Coordinates of C-alpha atoms and ligand atoms in Angstrom, one line a residue:
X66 CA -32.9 -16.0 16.8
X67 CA -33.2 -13.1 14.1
X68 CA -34.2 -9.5 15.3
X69 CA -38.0 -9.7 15.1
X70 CA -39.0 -5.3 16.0
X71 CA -38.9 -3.8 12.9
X72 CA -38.0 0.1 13.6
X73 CA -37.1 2.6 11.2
X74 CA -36.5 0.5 8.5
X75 CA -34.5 -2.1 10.3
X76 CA -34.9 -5.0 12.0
X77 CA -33.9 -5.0 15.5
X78 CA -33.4 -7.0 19.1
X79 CA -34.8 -5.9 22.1
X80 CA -33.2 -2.6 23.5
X81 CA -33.7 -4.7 27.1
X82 CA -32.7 -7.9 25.9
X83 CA -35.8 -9.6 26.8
X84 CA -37.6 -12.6 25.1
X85 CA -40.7 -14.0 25.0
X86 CA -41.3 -17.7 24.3
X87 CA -44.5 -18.5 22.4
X88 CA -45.8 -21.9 23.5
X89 CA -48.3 -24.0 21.4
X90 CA -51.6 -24.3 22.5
X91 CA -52.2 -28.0 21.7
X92 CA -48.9 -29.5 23.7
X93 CA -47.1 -27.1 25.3
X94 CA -44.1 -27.0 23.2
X95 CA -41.8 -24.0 22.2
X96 CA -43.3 -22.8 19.2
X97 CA -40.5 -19.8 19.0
X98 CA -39.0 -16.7 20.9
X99 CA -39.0 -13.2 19.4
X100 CA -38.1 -10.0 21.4
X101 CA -40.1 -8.0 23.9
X102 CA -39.5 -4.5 23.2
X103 CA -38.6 -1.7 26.4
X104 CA -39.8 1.4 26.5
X105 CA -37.0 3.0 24.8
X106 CA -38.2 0.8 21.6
X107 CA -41.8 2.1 21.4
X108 CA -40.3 5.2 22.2
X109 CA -38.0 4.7 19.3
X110 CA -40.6 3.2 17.0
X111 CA -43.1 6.0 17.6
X112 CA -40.3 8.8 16.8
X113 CA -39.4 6.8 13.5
X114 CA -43.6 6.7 12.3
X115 CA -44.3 10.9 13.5
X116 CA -40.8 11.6 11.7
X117 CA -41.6 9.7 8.3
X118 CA -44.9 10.8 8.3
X119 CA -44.2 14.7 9.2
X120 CA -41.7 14.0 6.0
X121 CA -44.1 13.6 3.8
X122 CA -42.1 10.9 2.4
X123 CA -44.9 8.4 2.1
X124 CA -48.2 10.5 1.9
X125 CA -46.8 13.0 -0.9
X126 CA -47.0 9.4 -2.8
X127 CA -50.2 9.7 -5.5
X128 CA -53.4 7.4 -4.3
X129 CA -52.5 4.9 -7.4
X130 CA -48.8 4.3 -6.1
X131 CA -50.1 3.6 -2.6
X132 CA -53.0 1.1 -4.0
X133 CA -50.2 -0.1 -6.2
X134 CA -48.2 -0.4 -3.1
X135 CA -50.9 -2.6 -1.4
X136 CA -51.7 -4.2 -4.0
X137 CA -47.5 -5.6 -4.2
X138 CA -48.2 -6.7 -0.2
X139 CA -51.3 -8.9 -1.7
X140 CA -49.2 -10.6 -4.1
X141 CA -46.5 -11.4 -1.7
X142 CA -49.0 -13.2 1.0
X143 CA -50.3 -14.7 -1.7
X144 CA -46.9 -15.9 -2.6
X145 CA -46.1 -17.1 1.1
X146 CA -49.6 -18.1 2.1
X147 CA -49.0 -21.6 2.9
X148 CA -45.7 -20.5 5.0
X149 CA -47.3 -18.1 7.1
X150 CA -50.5 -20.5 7.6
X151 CA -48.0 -22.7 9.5
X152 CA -46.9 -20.0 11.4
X153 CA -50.6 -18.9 12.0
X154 CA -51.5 -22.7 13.2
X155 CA -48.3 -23.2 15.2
X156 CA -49.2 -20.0 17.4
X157 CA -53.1 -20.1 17.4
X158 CA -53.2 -24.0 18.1
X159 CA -56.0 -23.7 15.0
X160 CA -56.5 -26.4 12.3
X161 CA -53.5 -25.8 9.7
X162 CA -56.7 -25.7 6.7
X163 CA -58.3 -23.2 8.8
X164 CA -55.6 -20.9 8.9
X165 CA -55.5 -21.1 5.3
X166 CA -58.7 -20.1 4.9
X167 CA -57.4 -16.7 7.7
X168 CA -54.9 -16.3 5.3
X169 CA -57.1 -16.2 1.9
X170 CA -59.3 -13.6 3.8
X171 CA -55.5 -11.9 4.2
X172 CA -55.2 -11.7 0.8
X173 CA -58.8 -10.8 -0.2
X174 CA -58.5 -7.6 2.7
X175 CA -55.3 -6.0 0.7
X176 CA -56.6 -6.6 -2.4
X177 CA -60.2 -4.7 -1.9
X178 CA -58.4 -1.8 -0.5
X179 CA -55.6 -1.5 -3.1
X180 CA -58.7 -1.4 -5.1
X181 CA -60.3 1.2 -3.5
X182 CA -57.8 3.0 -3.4
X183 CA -57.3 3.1 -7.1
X184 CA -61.0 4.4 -7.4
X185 CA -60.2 7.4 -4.4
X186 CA -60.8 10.8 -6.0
X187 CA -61.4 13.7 -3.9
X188 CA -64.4 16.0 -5.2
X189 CA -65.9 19.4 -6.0
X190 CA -69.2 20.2 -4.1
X191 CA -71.5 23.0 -5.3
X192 CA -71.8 25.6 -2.7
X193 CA -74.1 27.8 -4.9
X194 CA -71.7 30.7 -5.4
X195 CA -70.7 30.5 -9.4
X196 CA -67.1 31.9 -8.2
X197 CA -66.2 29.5 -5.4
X198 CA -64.7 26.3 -6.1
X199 CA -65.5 24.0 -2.8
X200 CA -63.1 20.8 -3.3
X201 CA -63.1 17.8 -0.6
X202 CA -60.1 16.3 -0.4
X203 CA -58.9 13.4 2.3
X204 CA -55.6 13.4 4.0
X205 CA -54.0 10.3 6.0
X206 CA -54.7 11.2 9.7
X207 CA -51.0 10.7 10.6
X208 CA -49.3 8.1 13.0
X209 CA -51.5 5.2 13.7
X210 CA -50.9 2.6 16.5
X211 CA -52.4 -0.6 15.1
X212 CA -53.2 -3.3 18.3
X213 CA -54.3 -6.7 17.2
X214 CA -55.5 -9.9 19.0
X215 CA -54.6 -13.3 18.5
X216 CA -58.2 -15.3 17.3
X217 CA -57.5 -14.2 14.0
X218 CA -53.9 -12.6 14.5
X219 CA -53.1 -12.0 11.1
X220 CA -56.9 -11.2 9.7
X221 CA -57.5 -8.7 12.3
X222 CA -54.2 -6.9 11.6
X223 CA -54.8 -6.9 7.8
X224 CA -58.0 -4.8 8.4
X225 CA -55.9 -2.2 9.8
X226 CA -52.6 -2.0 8.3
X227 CA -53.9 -1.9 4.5
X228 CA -56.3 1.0 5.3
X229 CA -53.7 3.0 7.0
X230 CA -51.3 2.2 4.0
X231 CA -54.1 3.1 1.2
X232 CA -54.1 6.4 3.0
X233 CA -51.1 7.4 3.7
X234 CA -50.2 7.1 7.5
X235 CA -47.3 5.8 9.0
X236 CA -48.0 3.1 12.0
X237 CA -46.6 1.1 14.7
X238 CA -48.2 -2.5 15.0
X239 CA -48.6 -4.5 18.2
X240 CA -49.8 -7.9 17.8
X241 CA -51.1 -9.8 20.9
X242 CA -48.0 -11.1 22.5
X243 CA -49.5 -14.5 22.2
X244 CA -49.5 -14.8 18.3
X245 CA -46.8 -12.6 16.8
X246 CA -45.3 -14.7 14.5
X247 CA -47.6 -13.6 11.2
X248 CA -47.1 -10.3 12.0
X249 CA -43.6 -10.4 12.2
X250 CA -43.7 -12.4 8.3
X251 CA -46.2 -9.4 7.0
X252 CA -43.8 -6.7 7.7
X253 CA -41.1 -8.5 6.4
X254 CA -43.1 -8.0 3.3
X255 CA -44.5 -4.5 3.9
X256 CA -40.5 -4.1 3.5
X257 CA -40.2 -6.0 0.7
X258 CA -43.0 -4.4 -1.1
X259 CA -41.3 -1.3 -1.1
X260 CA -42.7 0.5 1.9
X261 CA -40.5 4.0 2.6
X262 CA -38.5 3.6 6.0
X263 CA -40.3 4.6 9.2
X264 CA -43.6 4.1 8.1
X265 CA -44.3 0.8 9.1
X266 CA -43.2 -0.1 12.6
X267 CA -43.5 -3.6 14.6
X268 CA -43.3 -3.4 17.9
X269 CA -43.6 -7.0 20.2
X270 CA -44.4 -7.5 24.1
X271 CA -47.8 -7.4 26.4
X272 CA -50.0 -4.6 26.1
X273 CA -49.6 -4.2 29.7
X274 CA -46.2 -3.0 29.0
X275 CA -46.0 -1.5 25.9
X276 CA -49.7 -0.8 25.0
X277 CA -49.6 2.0 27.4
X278 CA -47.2 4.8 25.5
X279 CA -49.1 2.9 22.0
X280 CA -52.2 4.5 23.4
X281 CA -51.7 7.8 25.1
X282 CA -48.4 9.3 23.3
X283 CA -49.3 12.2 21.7
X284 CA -47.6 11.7 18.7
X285 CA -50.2 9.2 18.2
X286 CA -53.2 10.5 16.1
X287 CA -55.1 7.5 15.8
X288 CA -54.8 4.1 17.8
X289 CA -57.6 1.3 16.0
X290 CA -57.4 -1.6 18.4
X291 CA -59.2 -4.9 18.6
X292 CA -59.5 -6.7 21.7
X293 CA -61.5 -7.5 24.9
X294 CA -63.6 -4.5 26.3
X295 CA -62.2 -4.2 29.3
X296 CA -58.9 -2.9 27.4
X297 CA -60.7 -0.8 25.2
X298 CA -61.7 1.3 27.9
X299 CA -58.5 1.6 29.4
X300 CA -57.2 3.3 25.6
X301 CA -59.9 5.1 25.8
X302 CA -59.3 6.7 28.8
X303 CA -55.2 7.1 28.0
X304 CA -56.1 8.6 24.5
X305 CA -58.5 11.4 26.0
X306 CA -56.3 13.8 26.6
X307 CA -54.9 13.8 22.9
X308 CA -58.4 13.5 21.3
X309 CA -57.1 10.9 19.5
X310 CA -59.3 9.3 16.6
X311 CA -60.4 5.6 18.1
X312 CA -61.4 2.4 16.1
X313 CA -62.4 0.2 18.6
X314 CA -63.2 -3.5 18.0
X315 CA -64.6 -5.5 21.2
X316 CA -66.4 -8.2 22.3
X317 CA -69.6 -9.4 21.3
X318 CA -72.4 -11.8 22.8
X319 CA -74.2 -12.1 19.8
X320 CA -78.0 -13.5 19.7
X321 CA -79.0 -16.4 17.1
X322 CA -82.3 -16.2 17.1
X323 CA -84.7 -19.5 15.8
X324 CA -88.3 -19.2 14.5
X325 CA -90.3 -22.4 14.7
X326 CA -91.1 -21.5 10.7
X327 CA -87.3 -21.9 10.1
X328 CA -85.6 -24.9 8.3
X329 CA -84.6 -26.0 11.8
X330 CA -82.0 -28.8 9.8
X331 CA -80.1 -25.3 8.2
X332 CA -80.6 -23.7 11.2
X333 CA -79.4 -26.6 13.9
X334 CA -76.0 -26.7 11.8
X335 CA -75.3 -23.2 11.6
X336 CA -76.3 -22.7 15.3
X337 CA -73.5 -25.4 16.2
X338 CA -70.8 -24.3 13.9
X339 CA -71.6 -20.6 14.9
X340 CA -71.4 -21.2 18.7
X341 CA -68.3 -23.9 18.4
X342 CA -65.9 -22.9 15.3
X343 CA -62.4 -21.8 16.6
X344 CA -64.1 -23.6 19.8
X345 CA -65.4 -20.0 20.6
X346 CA -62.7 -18.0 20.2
X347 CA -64.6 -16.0 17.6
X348 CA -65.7 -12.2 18.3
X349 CA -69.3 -12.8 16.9
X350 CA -69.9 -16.4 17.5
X351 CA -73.4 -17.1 18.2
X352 CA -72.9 -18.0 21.7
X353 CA -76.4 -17.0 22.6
X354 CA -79.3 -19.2 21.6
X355 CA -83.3 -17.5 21.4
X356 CA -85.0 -20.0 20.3
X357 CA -89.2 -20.6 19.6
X358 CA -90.9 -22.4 22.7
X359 CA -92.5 -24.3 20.3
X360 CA -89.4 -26.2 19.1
X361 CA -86.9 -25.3 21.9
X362 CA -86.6 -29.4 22.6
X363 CA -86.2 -30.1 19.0
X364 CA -83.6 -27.8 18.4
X365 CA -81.7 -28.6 21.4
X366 CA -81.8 -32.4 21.8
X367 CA -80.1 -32.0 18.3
X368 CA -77.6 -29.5 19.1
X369 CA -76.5 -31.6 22.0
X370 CA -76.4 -34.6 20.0
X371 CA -73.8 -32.3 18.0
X372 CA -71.6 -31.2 20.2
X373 CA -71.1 -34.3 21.9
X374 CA -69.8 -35.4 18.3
X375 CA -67.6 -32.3 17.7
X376 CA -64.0 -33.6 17.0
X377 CA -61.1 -31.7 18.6
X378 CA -57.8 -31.7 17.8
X379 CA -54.1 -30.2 17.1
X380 CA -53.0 -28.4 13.9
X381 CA -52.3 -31.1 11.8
X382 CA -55.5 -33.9 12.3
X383 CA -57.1 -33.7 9.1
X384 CA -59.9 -35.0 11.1
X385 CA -60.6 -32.4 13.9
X386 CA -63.1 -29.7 13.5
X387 CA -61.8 -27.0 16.4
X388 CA -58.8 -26.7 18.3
X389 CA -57.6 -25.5 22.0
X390 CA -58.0 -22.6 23.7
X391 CA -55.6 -20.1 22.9
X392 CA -53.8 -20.3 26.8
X393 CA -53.8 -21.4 30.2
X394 CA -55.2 -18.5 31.9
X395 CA -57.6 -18.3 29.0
X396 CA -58.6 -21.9 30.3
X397 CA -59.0 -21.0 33.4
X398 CA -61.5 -18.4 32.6
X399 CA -63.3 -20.5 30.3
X400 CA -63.8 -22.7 33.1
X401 CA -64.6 -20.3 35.7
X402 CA -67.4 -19.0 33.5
X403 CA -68.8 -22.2 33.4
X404 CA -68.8 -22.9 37.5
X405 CA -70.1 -19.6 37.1
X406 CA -73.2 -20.9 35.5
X407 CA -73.8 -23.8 37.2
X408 CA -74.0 -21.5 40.5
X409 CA -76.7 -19.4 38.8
X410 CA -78.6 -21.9 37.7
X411 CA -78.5 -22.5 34.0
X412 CA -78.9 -26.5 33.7
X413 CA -75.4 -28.3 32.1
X414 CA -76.4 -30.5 29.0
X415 CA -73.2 -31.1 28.0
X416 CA -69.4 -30.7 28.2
X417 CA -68.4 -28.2 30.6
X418 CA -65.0 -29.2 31.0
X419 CA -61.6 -30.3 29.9
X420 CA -60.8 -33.0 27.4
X421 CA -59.8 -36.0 28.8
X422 CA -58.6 -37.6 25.6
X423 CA -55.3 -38.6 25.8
X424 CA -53.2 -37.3 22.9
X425 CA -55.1 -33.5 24.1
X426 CA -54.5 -33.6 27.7
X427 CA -51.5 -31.6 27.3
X428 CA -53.1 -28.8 25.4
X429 CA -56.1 -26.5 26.3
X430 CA -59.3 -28.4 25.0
X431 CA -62.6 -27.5 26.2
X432 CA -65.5 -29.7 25.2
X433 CA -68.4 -27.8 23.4
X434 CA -70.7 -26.7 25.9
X435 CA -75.1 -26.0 25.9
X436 CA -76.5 -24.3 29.2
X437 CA -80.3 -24.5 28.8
X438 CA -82.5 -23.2 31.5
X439 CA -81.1 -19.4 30.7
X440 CA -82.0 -16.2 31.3
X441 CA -80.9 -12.8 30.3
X442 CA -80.0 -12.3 34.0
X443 CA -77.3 -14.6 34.0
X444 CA -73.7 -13.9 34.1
X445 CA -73.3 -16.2 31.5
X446 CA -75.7 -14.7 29.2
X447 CA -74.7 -10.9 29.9
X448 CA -71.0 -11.5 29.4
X449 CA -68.6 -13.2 26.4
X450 CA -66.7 -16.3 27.2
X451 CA -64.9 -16.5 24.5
X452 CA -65.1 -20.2 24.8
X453 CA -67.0 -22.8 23.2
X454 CA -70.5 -22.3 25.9
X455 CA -73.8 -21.5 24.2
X456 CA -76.2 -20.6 26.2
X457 CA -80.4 -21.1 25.6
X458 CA -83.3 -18.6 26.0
X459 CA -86.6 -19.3 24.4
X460 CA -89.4 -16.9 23.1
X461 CA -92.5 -16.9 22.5
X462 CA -93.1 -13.8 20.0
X463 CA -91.8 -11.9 17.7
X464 CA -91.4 -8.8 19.9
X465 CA -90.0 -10.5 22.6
X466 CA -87.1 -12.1 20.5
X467 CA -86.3 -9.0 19.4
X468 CA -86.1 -7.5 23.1
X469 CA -83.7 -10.4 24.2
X470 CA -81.6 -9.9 21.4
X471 CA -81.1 -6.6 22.6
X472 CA -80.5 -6.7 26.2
X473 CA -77.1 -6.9 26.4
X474 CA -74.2 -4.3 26.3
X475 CA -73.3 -5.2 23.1
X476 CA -74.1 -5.2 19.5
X477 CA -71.1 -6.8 17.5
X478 CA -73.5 -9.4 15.4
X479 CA -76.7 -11.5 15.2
X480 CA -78.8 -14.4 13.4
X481 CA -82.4 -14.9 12.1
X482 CA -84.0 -17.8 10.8
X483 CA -87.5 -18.0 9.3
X484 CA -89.0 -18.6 5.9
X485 CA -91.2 -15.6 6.6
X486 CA -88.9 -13.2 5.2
X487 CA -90.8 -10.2 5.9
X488 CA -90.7 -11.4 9.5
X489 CA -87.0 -11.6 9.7
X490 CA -86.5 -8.8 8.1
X491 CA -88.6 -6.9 10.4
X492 CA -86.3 -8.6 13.4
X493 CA -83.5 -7.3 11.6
X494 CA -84.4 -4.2 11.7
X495 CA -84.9 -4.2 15.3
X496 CA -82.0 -5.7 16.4
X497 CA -78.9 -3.2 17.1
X498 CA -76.0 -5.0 16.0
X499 CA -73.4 -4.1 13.5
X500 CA -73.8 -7.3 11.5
X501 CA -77.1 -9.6 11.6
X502 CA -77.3 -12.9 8.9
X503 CA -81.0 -13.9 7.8
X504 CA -81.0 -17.2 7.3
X505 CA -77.3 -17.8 7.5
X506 CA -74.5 -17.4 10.3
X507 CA -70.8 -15.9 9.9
X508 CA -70.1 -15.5 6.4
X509 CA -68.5 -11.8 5.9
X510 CA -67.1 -10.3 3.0
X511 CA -64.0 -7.5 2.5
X512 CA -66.3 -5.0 0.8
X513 CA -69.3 -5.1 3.7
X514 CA -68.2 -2.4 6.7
X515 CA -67.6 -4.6 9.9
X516 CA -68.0 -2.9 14.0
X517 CA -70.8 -3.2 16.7
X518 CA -73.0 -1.0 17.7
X519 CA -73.1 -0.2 21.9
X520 CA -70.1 -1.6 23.7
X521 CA -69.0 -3.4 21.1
X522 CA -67.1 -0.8 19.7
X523 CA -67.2 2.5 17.7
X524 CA -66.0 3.4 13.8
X525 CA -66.1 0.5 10.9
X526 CA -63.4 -1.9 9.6
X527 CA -63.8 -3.1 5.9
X528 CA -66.1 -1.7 3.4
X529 CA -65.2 1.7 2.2
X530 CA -65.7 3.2 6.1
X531 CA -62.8 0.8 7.1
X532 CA -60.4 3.3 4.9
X533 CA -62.4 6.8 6.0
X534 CA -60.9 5.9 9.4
X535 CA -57.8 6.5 8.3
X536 CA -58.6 9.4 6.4
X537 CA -59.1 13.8 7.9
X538 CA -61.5 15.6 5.8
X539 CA -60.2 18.8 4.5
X540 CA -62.6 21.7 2.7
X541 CA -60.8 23.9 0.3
X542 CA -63.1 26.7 -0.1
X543 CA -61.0 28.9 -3.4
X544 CA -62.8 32.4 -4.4
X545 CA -61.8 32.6 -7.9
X546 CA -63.2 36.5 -7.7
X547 CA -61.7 37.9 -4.7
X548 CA -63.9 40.7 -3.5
X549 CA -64.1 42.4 -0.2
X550 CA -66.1 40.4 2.7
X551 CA -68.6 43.7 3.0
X552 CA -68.7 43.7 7.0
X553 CA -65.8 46.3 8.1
X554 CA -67.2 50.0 7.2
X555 CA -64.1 51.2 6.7
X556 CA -63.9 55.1 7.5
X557 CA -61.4 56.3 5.0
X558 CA -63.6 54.6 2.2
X559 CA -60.9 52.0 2.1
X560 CA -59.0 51.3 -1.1
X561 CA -55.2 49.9 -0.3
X562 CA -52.5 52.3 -1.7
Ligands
LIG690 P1 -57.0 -8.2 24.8 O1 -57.8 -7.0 25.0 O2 -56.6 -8.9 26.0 O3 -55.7 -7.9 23.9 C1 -55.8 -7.4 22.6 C2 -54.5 -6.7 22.3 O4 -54.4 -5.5 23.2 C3 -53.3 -7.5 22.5 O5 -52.3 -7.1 21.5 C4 -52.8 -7.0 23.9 O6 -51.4 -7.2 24.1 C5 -53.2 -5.5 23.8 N1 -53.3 -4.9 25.1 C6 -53.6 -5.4 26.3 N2 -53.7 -4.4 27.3 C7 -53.4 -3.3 26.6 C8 -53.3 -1.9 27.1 N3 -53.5 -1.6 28.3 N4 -53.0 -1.0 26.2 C9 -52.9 -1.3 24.9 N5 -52.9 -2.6 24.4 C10 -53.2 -3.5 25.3 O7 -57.9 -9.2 23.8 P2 -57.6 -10.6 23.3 O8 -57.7 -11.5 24.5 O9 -56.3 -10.6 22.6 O10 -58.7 -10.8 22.2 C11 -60.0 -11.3 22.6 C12 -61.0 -10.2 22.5 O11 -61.0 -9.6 21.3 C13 -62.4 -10.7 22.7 O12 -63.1 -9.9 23.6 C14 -63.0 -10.6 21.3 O13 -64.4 -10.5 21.3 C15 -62.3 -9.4 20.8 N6 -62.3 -9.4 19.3 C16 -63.1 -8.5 18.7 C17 -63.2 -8.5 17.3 C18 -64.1 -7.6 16.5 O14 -64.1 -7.6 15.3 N7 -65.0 -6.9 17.2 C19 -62.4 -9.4 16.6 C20 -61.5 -10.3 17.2 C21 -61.5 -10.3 18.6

């Protein structure tokens, strides 16, 4: 096996010697080992990004070089795309042509902030004094600890390592243990691209072991992370101390609301693919059903009808539509969730448990699942499964949608759907999430800032806020006619000898 932590410029094995095997989701099988780092290789890793950056070596570099920089790293996953798909699809258990897809969006993330980057300028503001020149100019916040999960291992990173490299900063990425592999292939062409030594740093293992010095070191300035939310308030507590910047990125359980004035046909298939794409395993899936009393049986005789048809299957069937859960103890807590639910009361329509089909049984398939009967009491409607369980409220007005799609902790994302535009709009409006689609579900774009609102997170990924994170603000206020400040009465009537 080749060295896979990448410290200081060079690729190295585990200080330890330890090695974690990554195991498909859909069988079982080895998919790879790659080292676990020790504590004396974070340790090393965080030395090698404070020491590079404190150099200057990389943020003396102009804005243009670093966009040009970035803009190298696009070219090169273009280059390898179909290679580090495989990789993506042997970890994540995901269809191969979704991963593809992950790996376009790869791509389209480096490019929009190379070319941002390009367009940076710092600026003059006008402070009303005609001898003061007032210039704002942005500086890399420093050493950055970039944590990643594993739905979208590579996607998620991407969001975070080509800011931090537009700007300037030197990191140390963490994947989630379960899905390193991408990672691993994108710093292989961070070095390739022509990164400086020390500035980008890969560190491997569980956050439970190494996430901890990631998080509260204070040679960290900045740690974005995205995850589950129970982990983002444990950084958040570790990185107190240090008044470390925070991008957090945490679960949603995101409300798709339907009006009976909708086109229910447009509406019924985006409801199913948004609740069961990635069976679940998606941050802002539309796990949460509101729909109209009016046509709550319509809609959900259909949806059924839907998931019961929803094919599953391993990386390479050309025929399936989702995959497995990512693990077994993810598995297990899909499945609790449901009992779960059935104790509480929401009524079962479908699924609810394992695949029993015979070339799956060795992976971890959950059929799509439809709890009707819910309310916003409900375990299962307060908290994220991240599993393929939808779960149905109805309404019966406006205002009342709009207060169900709110009462929950978070705020990641949302869905409207009514021809009466001025009517979703107004629901829009109202509903406190980071993202809400009228009239669609899921579609996002590179140049549109991403984050939640409430527990779902704080700060912006994407957009031109996904870069700012990276970025300290620094007024330069220059008198260009030095006189003397007028406030000291000096007694001997004051002029220096
Ligand atoms: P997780 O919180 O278990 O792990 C995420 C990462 O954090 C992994 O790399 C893990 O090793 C690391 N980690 C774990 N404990 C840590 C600690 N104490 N200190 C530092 N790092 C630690 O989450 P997950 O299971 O990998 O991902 C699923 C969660 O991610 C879901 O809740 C999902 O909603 C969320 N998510 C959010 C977005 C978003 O854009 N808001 C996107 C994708 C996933």
């Amino acid at each position: 096996m080749a060295a896979t932590l990448f410290i200081d410029g060079k690729w190295r094995a585990s200080s330890a010697g330890r090695i974690h095997e990554v195991r498909s989701p859909h069988d079982g099988s080895l998919v790879t080992t790659v080292d676990e780092a020790s504590a004396a290789d974070v340790e090393d890793a965080i030395d090698a990004a404070r020491k590079s950056f404190d150099s200057g070596v990389f943020a003396c570099w102009s804005w243009r070089e670093r966009s040009e920089l970035v803009g190298r790293i696009a070219d090169l996953l273009e280059r390898d795309a179909k290679l580090i798909a495989k990789k993506e699809s042997d970890d994540t258990g995901k269809r191969l042509i979704e991963a593809e897809y992950d790996v376009a969006d790869v791509v389209a993330t480096f490019r929009h902030f190379a070319a941002l980057g390009e367009k940076h300028d710092d600026h003059i503001v006008d402070v009303g004094l005609a001898h003061v020149t007032s210039r704002i100019v942005s500086e890399p916040i420093g050493v950055c600890s970039l944590i990643g999960p594993w739905n979208y291992p590579l996607l998620q990173i991407a969001w975070k390592v080509a800011p931090a490299l537009v700007a300037g900063c030197s990191f140390i990425l963490k994947p989630s243990e379960l899905t390193p592999e991408s990672a691993i292939h994108l710093m292989q062409l961070v070095e390739e691209a022509g990164t400086p030594l020390g500035v980008a740093n890969l560190i491997l293992g569980p956050g439970s072991v190494v996430g901890y010095a990631l998080t509260t070191d204070p040679r960290i300035d900045m740690v974005s992370f995205t995850g589950g939310l129970s982990t983002g308030k444990t950084i958040m507590v570790g990185a107190a101390p240090t008044i470390k910047r925070l991008a957090l990125e945490l679960g949603g359980k995101n409300p798709h609301i339907i009006f009976a004035d909708a086109d229910l046909e447009a509406a019924i298939d985006n409801a199913v693919t948004g609740a069961f794409l990635h069976s679940g395993q998606v941050c802002s899936a539309g796990t949460r059903l509101i729909v109209e009393r009016s046509v709550h049986d319509q809609v959900v005789s259909e949806i059924v009808r839907r998931a019961k048809e929803i094919r599953l299957g391993g990386p390479e069937d050309l025929s399936a539509e989702t995959g497995p859960l990512i693990s077994q103890s993810h598995f297990k807590s899909v499945e609790n969730y449901v009992a779960k639910g059935v104790a509480e009361g929401a009524r079962l329509l479908v699924g609810g448990v394992r695949a029993n089909r015979e070339d799956l049984v060795n992976g971890w398939y959950f059929l799509p699942t439809v709890f009707d009967g819910c309310t916003t009491d409900m375990y299962c409607v307060q908290e994220e499964s991240f599993g393929p369980i939808m779960t149905v409220e109805v309404f019966d007005s406006e205002r009342e949608a709009i207060a169900l799609g709110n009462d929950t902790i978070f705020g990641l994302s949302g869905g409207v759907w009514s021809r009466d535009l001025e009517k979703a709009a107004r629901v829009a409006a109202g509903l406190r999430h980071g993202t809400i689609w009228v009239n669609d579900y899921g579609p996002y774009r590179p140049a549109a800032e991403w984050g939640g609102y409430k527990q779902s997170g704080n700060g912006r990924e994407l957009g031109s806020h996904g870069l700012s994170e990276y970025l300290e603000i620094k007024h330069i206020w220059t008198n260009n006619s030095p006189s003397k400040s007028g406030w000291f009465h000096d007694s001997s009537g004051g002029d220096v000898q």
